PDB file of C-alpha atoms in Angstrom:
ATOM      1  CA  UNK A   1      62.527 145.230  55.112  1.00 43.00           C
ATOM      2  CA  UNK A   2      63.906 143.250  57.563  1.00 53.00           C
ATOM      3  CA  UNK A   3      66.458 143.566  60.249  1.00 54.00           C
ATOM      4  CA  UNK A   4      69.107 141.501  61.957  1.00 52.00           C
ATOM      5  CA  UNK A   5      70.636 141.975  65.496  1.00 64.00           C
ATOM      6  CA  UNK A   6      73.253 139.505  67.011  1.00 91.00           C
ATOM      7  CA  UNK A   7      70.516 137.771  69.010  1.00 97.00           C
ATOM      8  CA  UNK A   8      67.044 138.570  67.485  1.00 97.00           C
ATOM      9  CA  UNK A   9      66.352 138.462  64.085  1.00 97.00           C
ATOM     10  CA  UNK A  10      63.724 140.579  62.929  1.00 97.00           C
ATOM     11  CA  UNK A  11      61.584 140.599  59.583  1.00 98.00           C
ATOM     12  CA  UNK A  12      59.314 143.573  59.491  1.00 97.00           C
ATOM     13  CA  UNK A  13      58.452 142.178  55.440  1.00 97.00           C
ATOM     14  CA  UNK A  14      54.861 143.934  56.679  1.00 98.00           C
ATOM     15  CA  UNK A  15      54.961 147.282  57.746  1.00 98.00           C
ATOM     16  CA  UNK A  16      52.121 146.616  60.281  1.00 98.00           C
ATOM     17  CA  UNK A  17      53.320 142.898  61.602  1.00 98.00           C
ATOM     18  CA  UNK A  18      56.653 142.131  62.518  1.00 98.00           C
ATOM     19  CA  UNK A  19      58.153 138.536  63.449  1.00 98.00           C
ATOM     20  CA  UNK A  20      61.156 138.863  65.967  1.00 98.00           C
ATOM     21  CA  UNK A  21      62.869 135.653  66.321  1.00 98.00           C
ATOM     22  CA  UNK A  22      65.360 134.781  69.394  1.00 98.00           C
ATOM     23  CA  UNK A  23      68.596 133.227  68.005  1.00 98.00           C
ATOM     24  CA  UNK A  24      70.971 133.640  70.560  1.00 97.00           C
ATOM     25  CA  UNK A  25      72.515 130.167  71.115  1.00 96.00           C
ATOM     26  CA  UNK A  26      73.295 127.398  72.899  1.00 95.00           C
ATOM     27  CA  UNK A  27      70.133 127.978  74.548  1.00 97.00           C
ATOM     28  CA  UNK A  28      68.886 131.197  73.905  1.00 98.00           C
ATOM     29  CA  UNK A  29      70.187 133.246  77.930  1.00 98.00           C
ATOM     30  CA  UNK A  30      69.329 136.601  78.053  1.00 98.00           C
ATOM     31  CA  UNK A  31      72.141 138.746  79.097  1.00 97.00           C
ATOM     32  CA  UNK A  32      72.765 142.230  78.780  1.00 97.00           C
ATOM     33  CA  UNK A  33      72.946 142.359  74.864  1.00 97.00           C
ATOM     34  CA  UNK A  34      69.626 140.319  74.915  1.00 98.00           C
ATOM     35  CA  UNK A  35      68.279 143.459  76.907  1.00 98.00           C
ATOM     36  CA  UNK A  36      70.239 146.061  75.120  1.00 97.00           C
ATOM     37  CA  UNK A  37      68.429 144.793  71.588  1.00 98.00           C
ATOM     38  CA  UNK A  38      65.098 144.320  73.068  1.00 98.00           C
ATOM     39  CA  UNK A  39      65.610 148.458  74.534  1.00 98.00           C
ATOM     40  CA  UNK A  40      66.231 149.242  71.083  1.00 97.00           C
ATOM     41  CA  UNK A  41      62.890 146.930  69.606  1.00 98.00           C
ATOM     42  CA  UNK A  42      60.393 148.387  72.314  1.00 98.00           C
ATOM     43  CA  UNK A  43      61.564 151.999  70.690  1.00 98.00           C
ATOM     44  CA  UNK A  44      61.285 150.868  67.276  1.00 98.00           C
ATOM     45  CA  UNK A  45      57.317 149.820  68.291  1.00 98.00           C
ATOM     46  CA  UNK A  46      56.835 153.166  69.885  1.00 98.00           C
ATOM     47  CA  UNK A  47      57.993 155.106  67.584  1.00 98.00           C
ATOM     48  CA  UNK A  48      56.518 153.111  64.040  1.00 98.00           C
ATOM     49  CA  UNK A  49      53.263 154.875  62.908  1.00 98.00           C
ATOM     50  CA  UNK A  50      51.876 151.799  61.553  1.00 98.00           C
ATOM     51  CA  UNK A  51      53.212 148.481  63.345  1.00 98.00           C
ATOM     52  CA  UNK A  52      49.887 146.916  65.017  1.00 98.00           C
ATOM     53  CA  UNK A  53      51.243 143.388  65.853  1.00 98.00           C
ATOM     54  CA  UNK A  54      55.098 142.214  66.527  1.00 99.00           C
ATOM     55  CA  UNK A  55      55.127 137.982  67.208  1.00 99.00           C
ATOM     56  CA  UNK A  56      57.921 136.720  69.147  1.00 99.00           C
ATOM     57  CA  UNK A  57      59.056 133.211  68.657  1.00 98.00           C
ATOM     58  CA  UNK A  58      62.428 131.393  68.838  1.00 98.00           C
ATOM     59  CA  UNK A  59      64.662 129.510  66.370  1.00 98.00           C
ATOM     60  CA  UNK A  60      65.431 126.924  69.098  1.00 98.00           C
ATOM     61  CA  UNK A  61      62.491 124.587  69.358  1.00 97.00           C
ATOM     62  CA  UNK A  62      63.900 123.729  73.325  1.00 98.00           C
ATOM     63  CA  UNK A  63      64.049 127.436  74.045  1.00 98.00           C
ATOM     64  CA  UNK A  64      62.421 129.920  74.149  1.00 98.00           C
ATOM     65  CA  UNK A  65      63.862 132.112  76.501  1.00 98.00           C
ATOM     66  CA  UNK A  66      66.002 129.762  78.699  1.00 98.00           C
ATOM     67  CA  UNK A  67      66.118 132.349  82.184  1.00 98.00           C
ATOM     68  CA  UNK A  68      69.317 134.973  82.607  1.00 97.00           C
ATOM     69  CA  UNK A  69      72.863 134.376  82.430  1.00 96.00           C
ATOM     70  CA  UNK A  70      73.872 133.498  86.098  1.00 93.00           C
ATOM     71  CA  UNK A  71      77.637 132.377  84.600  1.00 92.00           C
ATOM     72  CA  UNK A  72      78.122 136.321  83.616  1.00 90.00           C
ATOM     73  CA  UNK A  73      79.524 139.099  85.789  1.00 93.00           C
ATOM     74  CA  UNK A  74      76.391 140.255  87.414  1.00 92.00           C
ATOM     75  CA  UNK A  75      78.309 143.709  87.282  1.00 95.00           C
ATOM     76  CA  UNK A  76      77.506 143.699  83.551  1.00 96.00           C
ATOM     77  CA  UNK A  77      73.513 143.924  84.030  1.00 96.00           C
ATOM     78  CA  UNK A  78      73.798 145.801  87.096  1.00 96.00           C
ATOM     79  CA  UNK A  79      76.399 148.568  85.499  1.00 96.00           C
ATOM     80  CA  UNK A  80      73.324 148.883  82.624  1.00 97.00           C
ATOM     81  CA  UNK A  81      72.477 153.166  82.504  1.00 96.00           C
ATOM     82  CA  UNK A  82      69.086 153.441  83.051  1.00 96.00           C
ATOM     83  CA  UNK A  83      68.459 155.745  80.238  1.00 94.00           C
ATOM     84  CA  UNK A  84      64.641 154.722  79.366  1.00 95.00           C
ATOM     85  CA  UNK A  85      61.644 157.097  79.445  1.00 96.00           C
ATOM     86  CA  UNK A  86      60.825 155.041  82.558  1.00 97.00           C
ATOM     87  CA  UNK A  87      63.971 155.464  84.351  1.00 97.00           C
ATOM     88  CA  UNK A  88      64.287 151.982  85.992  1.00 98.00           C
ATOM     89  CA  UNK A  89      67.248 149.522  85.033  1.00 98.00           C
ATOM     90  CA  UNK A  90      66.937 148.591  81.415  1.00 98.00           C
ATOM     91  CA  UNK A  91      65.385 144.747  82.279  1.00 98.00           C
ATOM     92  CA  UNK A  92      62.633 146.648  83.518  1.00 98.00           C
ATOM     93  CA  UNK A  93      62.577 149.185  81.405  1.00 98.00           C
ATOM     94  CA  UNK A  94      62.107 146.976  78.787  1.00 98.00           C
ATOM     95  CA  UNK A  95      59.186 144.874  80.252  1.00 98.00           C
ATOM     96  CA  UNK A  96      56.568 148.020  81.090  1.00 98.00           C
ATOM     97  CA  UNK A  97      57.086 149.899  77.443  1.00 98.00           C
ATOM     98  CA  UNK A  98      56.783 146.138  76.019  1.00 98.00           C
ATOM     99  CA  UNK A  99      53.259 146.006  77.909  1.00 98.00           C
ATOM    100  CA  UNK A 100      52.434 149.530  77.202  1.00 98.00           C
ATOM    101  CA  UNK A 101      53.648 150.331  73.932  1.00 98.00           C
ATOM    102  CA  UNK A 102      51.096 151.025  70.975  1.00 98.00           C
ATOM    103  CA  UNK A 103      51.399 147.796  68.997  1.00 98.00           C
ATOM    104  CA  UNK A 104      49.969 144.315  70.271  1.00 98.00           C
ATOM    105  CA  UNK A 105      52.827 141.937  71.101  1.00 98.00           C
ATOM    106  CA  UNK A 106      52.682 138.392  70.878  1.00 99.00           C
ATOM    107  CA  UNK A 107      54.179 135.215  72.307  1.00 99.00           C
ATOM    108  CA  UNK A 108      54.518 132.210  70.022  1.00 99.00           C
ATOM    109  CA  UNK A 109      55.739 129.328  72.777  1.00 98.00           C
ATOM    110  CA  UNK A 110      58.085 126.552  71.796  1.00 98.00           C
ATOM    111  CA  UNK A 111      60.325 125.296  74.532  1.00 98.00           C
ATOM    112  CA  UNK A 112      61.385 126.586  77.750  1.00 98.00           C
ATOM    113  CA  UNK A 113      61.275 129.603  78.878  1.00 98.00           C
ATOM    114  CA  UNK A 114      62.183 129.930  82.693  1.00 98.00           C
ATOM    115  CA  UNK A 115      62.678 133.107  85.336  1.00 98.00           C
ATOM    116  CA  UNK A 116      63.299 136.065  83.115  1.00 98.00           C
ATOM    117  CA  UNK A 117      62.614 134.338  80.678  1.00 98.00           C
ATOM    118  CA  UNK A 118      58.926 133.904  81.757  1.00 98.00           C
ATOM    119  CA  UNK A 119      58.890 137.507  82.800  1.00 98.00           C
ATOM    120  CA  UNK A 120      59.486 138.603  79.172  1.00 98.00           C
ATOM    121  CA  UNK A 121      56.330 136.323  78.573  1.00 98.00           C
ATOM    122  CA  UNK A 122      54.026 137.663  80.826  1.00 98.00           C
ATOM    123  CA  UNK A 123      54.641 141.141  79.940  1.00 98.00           C
ATOM    124  CA  UNK A 124      53.257 140.419  76.556  1.00 98.00           C
ATOM    125  CA  UNK A 125      49.830 141.028  75.671  1.00 98.00           C
ATOM    126  CA  UNK A 126      49.424 137.217  74.610  1.00 98.00           C
ATOM    127  CA  UNK A 127      50.520 134.442  74.815  1.00 98.00           C
ATOM    128  CA  UNK A 128      49.914 130.879  72.891  1.00 99.00           C
ATOM    129  CA  UNK A 129      51.914 127.771  74.145  1.00 98.00           C
ATOM    130  CA  UNK A 130      52.390 124.391  72.055  1.00 98.00           C
ATOM    131  CA  UNK A 131      50.902 121.816  74.387  1.00 98.00           C
ATOM    132  CA  UNK A 132      54.126 119.225  73.857  1.00 97.00           C
ATOM    133  CA  UNK A 133      57.016 121.743  73.867  1.00 98.00           C
ATOM    134  CA  UNK A 134      56.171 124.882  75.921  1.00 98.00           C
ATOM    135  CA  UNK A 135      57.475 124.498  79.470  1.00 98.00           C
ATOM    136  CA  UNK A 136      56.957 127.708  81.980  1.00 98.00           C
ATOM    137  CA  UNK A 137      58.603 128.432  85.268  1.00 98.00           C
ATOM    138  CA  UNK A 138      60.243 130.845  87.744  1.00 98.00           C
ATOM    139  CA  UNK A 139      62.320 128.760  89.335  1.00 98.00           C
ATOM    140  CA  UNK A 140      64.520 131.758  90.969  1.00 98.00           C
ATOM    141  CA  UNK A 141      62.742 130.511  94.463  1.00 97.00           C
ATOM    142  CA  UNK A 142      64.021 126.799  94.591  1.00 96.00           C
ATOM    143  CA  UNK A 143      67.797 128.448  94.080  1.00 96.00           C
ATOM    144  CA  UNK A 144      67.030 131.317  97.179  1.00 96.00           C
ATOM    145  CA  UNK A 145      66.475 133.602  94.695  1.00 97.00           C
ATOM    146  CA  UNK A 146      64.246 136.672  94.361  1.00 98.00           C
ATOM    147  CA  UNK A 147      62.754 136.763  91.366  1.00 98.00           C
ATOM    148  CA  UNK A 148      63.769 140.173  89.886  1.00 98.00           C
ATOM    149  CA  UNK A 149      61.775 141.144  86.779  1.00 98.00           C
ATOM    150  CA  UNK A 150      58.217 141.553  88.550  1.00 98.00           C
ATOM    151  CA  UNK A 151      56.713 138.810  87.713  1.00 98.00           C
ATOM    152  CA  UNK A 152      54.976 138.784  91.621  1.00 98.00           C
ATOM    153  CA  UNK A 153      53.289 142.118  89.906  1.00 98.00           C
ATOM    154  CA  UNK A 154      51.632 140.412  86.780  1.00 98.00           C
ATOM    155  CA  UNK A 155      51.086 136.914  87.414  1.00 98.00           C
ATOM    156  CA  UNK A 156      48.509 137.379  90.055  1.00 98.00           C
ATOM    157  CA  UNK A 157      46.673 139.640  87.309  1.00 97.00           C
ATOM    158  CA  UNK A 158      46.508 136.824  85.099  1.00 98.00           C
ATOM    159  CA  UNK A 159      46.239 133.517  86.869  1.00 98.00           C
ATOM    160  CA  UNK A 160      44.881 134.952  90.550  1.00 98.00           C
ATOM    161  CA  UNK A 161      46.944 134.684  93.941  1.00 98.00           C
ATOM    162  CA  UNK A 162      47.052 131.466  95.504  1.00 98.00           C
ATOM    163  CA  UNK A 163      48.040 130.215  91.680  1.00 98.00           C
ATOM    164  CA  UNK A 164      50.222 133.096  91.628  1.00 98.00           C
ATOM    165  CA  UNK A 165      52.277 132.140  94.951  1.00 98.00           C
ATOM    166  CA  UNK A 166      51.699 128.435  93.986  1.00 98.00           C
ATOM    167  CA  UNK A 167      54.183 129.652  90.431  1.00 98.00           C
ATOM    168  CA  UNK A 168      56.542 131.523  91.961  1.00 98.00           C
ATOM    169  CA  UNK A 169      57.122 129.565  95.805  1.00 98.00           C
ATOM    170  CA  UNK A 170      57.292 126.303  94.588  1.00 97.00           C
ATOM    171  CA  UNK A 171      59.608 127.047  91.359  1.00 97.00           C
ATOM    172  CA  UNK A 172      58.110 124.045  89.418  1.00 97.00           C
ATOM    173  CA  UNK A 173      57.492 123.507  85.652  1.00 98.00           C
ATOM    174  CA  UNK A 174      54.225 124.237  83.799  1.00 98.00           C
ATOM    175  CA  UNK A 175      53.527 122.454  80.669  1.00 98.00           C
ATOM    176  CA  UNK A 176      51.434 123.905  78.061  1.00 98.00           C
ATOM    177  CA  UNK A 177      48.228 122.226  79.349  1.00 98.00           C
ATOM    178  CA  UNK A 178      48.564 123.097  82.774  1.00 98.00           C
ATOM    179  CA  UNK A 179      49.986 126.877  81.975  1.00 98.00           C
ATOM    180  CA  UNK A 180      46.518 127.017  79.502  1.00 98.00           C
ATOM    181  CA  UNK A 181      44.295 125.670  82.257  1.00 98.00           C
ATOM    182  CA  UNK A 182      46.303 128.283  85.030  1.00 98.00           C
ATOM    183  CA  UNK A 183      45.791 131.326  82.747  1.00 98.00           C
ATOM    184  CA  UNK A 184      49.320 131.225  82.345  1.00 98.00           C
ATOM    185  CA  UNK A 185      49.086 131.658  78.392  1.00 98.00           C
ATOM    186  CA  UNK A 186      46.122 132.494  76.394  1.00 98.00           C
ATOM    187  CA  UNK A 187      45.796 129.057  74.618  1.00 98.00           C
ATOM    188  CA  UNK A 188      47.629 125.945  74.611  1.00 98.00           C
ATOM    189  CA  UNK A 189      47.338 124.401  70.402  1.00 98.00           C
ATOM    190  CA  UNK A 190      48.790 121.367  69.388  1.00 98.00           C
ATOM    191  CA  UNK A 191      52.406 122.251  68.339  1.00 98.00           C
ATOM    192  CA  UNK A 192      51.214 120.777  64.257  1.00 98.00           C
ATOM    193  CA  UNK A 193      48.503 123.795  64.900  1.00 98.00           C
ATOM    194  CA  UNK A 194      50.497 126.588  66.633  1.00 98.00           C
ATOM    195  CA  UNK A 195      51.710 128.335  63.708  1.00 98.00           C
ATOM    196  CA  UNK A 196      48.678 128.532  61.694  1.00 98.00           C
ATOM    197  CA  UNK A 197      46.802 129.837  64.640  1.00 98.00           C
ATOM    198  CA  UNK A 198      49.174 132.600  65.777  1.00 98.00           C
ATOM    199  CA  UNK A 199      49.598 133.374  62.289  1.00 98.00           C
ATOM    200  CA  UNK A 200      45.787 133.748  62.106  1.00 98.00           C
ATOM    201  CA  UNK A 201      45.333 136.215  64.827  1.00 98.00           C
ATOM    202  CA  UNK A 202      47.965 138.055  63.924  1.00 98.00           C
ATOM    203  CA  UNK A 203      47.295 139.240  60.447  1.00 98.00           C
ATOM    204  CA  UNK A 204      43.526 139.730  62.193  1.00 98.00           C
ATOM    205  CA  UNK A 205      45.136 142.084  64.388  1.00 98.00           C
ATOM    206  CA  UNK A 206      47.360 143.339  61.385  1.00 98.00           C
ATOM    207  CA  UNK A 207      44.338 144.459  59.672  1.00 98.00           C
ATOM    208  CA  UNK A 208      42.873 146.436  62.293  1.00 98.00           C
ATOM    209  CA  UNK A 209      42.872 150.300  62.883  1.00 98.00           C
ATOM    210  CA  UNK A 210      46.187 151.609  64.876  1.00 98.00           C
ATOM    211  CA  UNK A 211      44.212 153.547  66.743  1.00 98.00           C
ATOM    212  CA  UNK A 212      41.482 151.556  67.883  1.00 98.00           C
ATOM    213  CA  UNK A 213      43.936 148.902  68.833  1.00 98.00           C
ATOM    214  CA  UNK A 214      46.054 151.017  70.878  1.00 98.00           C
ATOM    215  CA  UNK A 215      43.889 152.994  73.092  1.00 98.00           C
ATOM    216  CA  UNK A 216      42.016 149.641  73.544  1.00 98.00           C
ATOM    217  CA  UNK A 217      44.857 148.094  74.761  1.00 98.00           C
ATOM    218  CA  UNK A 218      45.687 151.108  77.292  1.00 98.00           C
ATOM    219  CA  UNK A 219      42.471 151.161  78.649  1.00 98.00           C
ATOM    220  CA  UNK A 220      42.731 147.242  79.655  1.00 98.00           C
ATOM    221  CA  UNK A 221      46.358 148.652  81.194  1.00 98.00           C
ATOM    222  CA  UNK A 222      44.532 150.896  83.736  1.00 97.00           C
ATOM    223  CA  UNK A 223      42.993 148.176  85.461  1.00 97.00           C
ATOM    224  CA  UNK A 224      45.300 145.048  84.338  1.00 97.00           C
ATOM    225  CA  UNK A 225      49.282 146.255  85.171  1.00 97.00           C
ATOM    226  CA  UNK A 226      50.785 146.993  88.252  1.00 95.00           C
ATOM    227  CA  UNK A 227      52.071 150.393  89.036  1.00 96.00           C
ATOM    228  CA  UNK A 228      55.499 150.107  87.131  1.00 94.00           C
ATOM    229  CA  UNK A 229      57.636 152.244  90.329  1.00 95.00           C
ATOM    230  CA  UNK A 230      56.547 148.831  92.546  1.00 96.00           C
ATOM    231  CA  UNK A 231      59.661 147.044  90.133  1.00 97.00           C
ATOM    232  CA  UNK A 232      62.847 148.221  91.137  1.00 98.00           C
ATOM    233  CA  UNK A 233      62.560 146.650  94.314  1.00 98.00           C
ATOM    234  CA  UNK A 234      61.947 143.563  92.989  1.00 98.00           C
ATOM    235  CA  UNK A 235      65.081 143.237  90.754  1.00 97.00           C
ATOM    236  CA  UNK A 236      67.255 145.338  94.286  1.00 97.00           C
ATOM    237  CA  UNK A 237      65.478 141.808  96.557  1.00 97.00           C
ATOM    238  CA  UNK A 238      67.278 139.662  93.085  1.00 97.00           C
ATOM    239  CA  UNK A 239      70.443 141.184  93.370  1.00 96.00           C
ATOM    240  CA  UNK A 240      70.879 141.049  97.143  1.00 96.00           C
ATOM    241  CA  UNK A 241      69.869 138.132  96.830  1.00 97.00           C
ATOM    242  CA  UNK A 242      72.518 136.382  94.280  1.00 95.00           C
ATOM    243  CA  UNK A 243      75.423 137.250  96.480  1.00 94.00           C
ATOM    244  CA  UNK A 244      74.019 135.242  99.825  1.00 96.00           C
ATOM    245  CA  UNK A 245      75.464 131.988 100.475  1.00 95.00           C
ATOM    246  CA  UNK A 246      72.781 130.088 100.048  1.00 93.00           C
ATOM    247  CA  UNK A 247      71.630 131.089  96.971  1.00 94.00           C
ATOM    248  CA  UNK A 248      76.020 130.821  96.171  1.00 94.00           C
ATOM    249  CA  UNK A 249      75.568 127.284  97.124  1.00 93.00           C
ATOM    250  CA  UNK A 250      72.479 125.704  94.961  1.00 94.00           C
ATOM    251  CA  UNK A 251      73.797 127.781  92.483  1.00 95.00           C
ATOM    252  CA  UNK A 252      76.975 126.178  92.219  1.00 94.00           C
ATOM    253  CA  UNK A 253      75.623 122.997  92.880  1.00 93.00           C
ATOM    254  CA  UNK A 254      73.304 123.703  89.902  1.00 95.00           C
ATOM    255  CA  UNK A 255      75.874 124.148  87.653  1.00 94.00           C
ATOM    256  CA  UNK A 256      77.556 121.229  89.101  1.00 92.00           C
ATOM    257  CA  UNK A 257      74.496 119.446  87.337  1.00 92.00           C
ATOM    258  CA  UNK A 258      74.462 120.819  84.248  1.00 94.00           C
ATOM    259  CA  UNK A 259      72.817 124.176  84.546  1.00 95.00           C
ATOM    260  CA  UNK A 260      73.373 126.236  81.141  1.00 95.00           C
ATOM    261  CA  UNK A 261      74.200 123.220  79.407  1.00 95.00           C
ATOM    262  CA  UNK A 262      71.441 121.323  76.992  1.00 94.00           C
ATOM    263  CA  UNK A 263      71.267 118.773  79.779  1.00 94.00           C
ATOM    264  CA  UNK A 264      68.250 117.522  81.779  1.00 93.00           C
ATOM    265  CA  UNK A 265      68.947 119.518  84.444  1.00 93.00           C
ATOM    266  CA  UNK A 266      67.692 122.993  81.714  1.00 96.00           C
ATOM    267  CA  UNK A 267      65.247 120.360  79.771  1.00 95.00           C
ATOM    268  CA  UNK A 268      63.414 119.291  83.757  1.00 95.00           C
ATOM    269  CA  UNK A 269      64.905 122.305  85.415  1.00 96.00           C
ATOM    270  CA  UNK A 270      61.268 121.927  88.031  1.00 95.00           C
ATOM    271  CA  UNK A 271      62.497 118.300  88.861  1.00 94.00           C
ATOM    272  CA  UNK A 272      65.638 119.222  89.529  1.00 93.00           C
ATOM    273  CA  UNK A 273      65.406 121.739  92.209  1.00 94.00           C
ATOM    274  CA  UNK A 274      64.528 119.740  94.966  1.00 85.00           C
ATOM    275  CA  UNK A 275      67.474 117.942  95.240  1.00 82.00           C
ATOM    276  CA  UNK A 276      70.308 120.370  94.535  1.00 78.00           C
ATOM    277  CA  UNK A 277      71.841 118.699  97.515  1.00 64.00           C
ATOM    278  CA  UNK A 278      72.857 115.555  94.910  1.00 49.00           C
ATOM    279  CA  UNK A 279      76.095 116.073  93.240  1.00 43.00           C
ATOM    280  CA  UNK A 280      75.187 113.364  90.573  1.00 40.00           C
ATOM    281  CA  UNK A 281      75.475 115.289  86.745  1.00 41.00           C
ATOM    282  CA  UNK A 282      73.054 114.477  84.320  1.00 42.00           C
ATOM    283  CA  UNK A 283      73.749 113.442  81.088  1.00 40.00           C
ATOM    284  CA  UNK A 284      73.688 115.485  77.829  1.00 38.00           C
ATOM    285  CA  UNK A 285      70.880 115.891  75.214  1.00 38.00           C
ATOM    286  CA  UNK A 286      71.403 116.417  71.715  1.00 32.00           C
TER     287      UNK A 286
END
């Protein structure tokens, strides 16, 4: 059985392994609809008695999940009802529940995953990246923002404190090879080998006992996941930072240069953040 929603293509052909493809043109921006669809998916992962593993990928080879859609009215996201079991804002609820769901979440990364896209990835249980095509980053500080989805509470467990601060504070891009070296992803593989490798991992997990998988994952989480009650403060600080003059100025300049269009500023954002006071407009990419 397969399911279709407006931004997620969900393939449940195998009851034990689901495949979820982000497909939200023009560049897989995260918005309230993305969050709502992920909420429904995570609820299904929690309730389904058979699914062992869920693999996430993207229909767009240039953008896995670009980042949060900063052109949207912030109230659209701020006012989403916090009616999930954690009691947190739906975005934080999705991330916390994804990490604790009884099914294993595996991200197969091609394209850019920055900001909220990176927050989604580090909430998955495993991350496998294309050496040539993957780009991960937390660019918020470069835009005078505070990351809102609590990557500060996840990335240090993956890479250590010093490298976490480097990732979060410098707002640089990390290609697949460097992300692997840091521990930001499990492995980076040649792009031609990525699909087969992830298929082997996912099919292996899908063949195992669900209870053994879920309980082992739970106990790993006991010592590697931060207390989720710490997370709402990060989202509060994000929205407060969005309203500050410095952030508004830098975001406006980024839009002038090509933010949220298929331009070099999106494909190579880390290279542009230090020069946001320059008003040049990079050419569009096909």
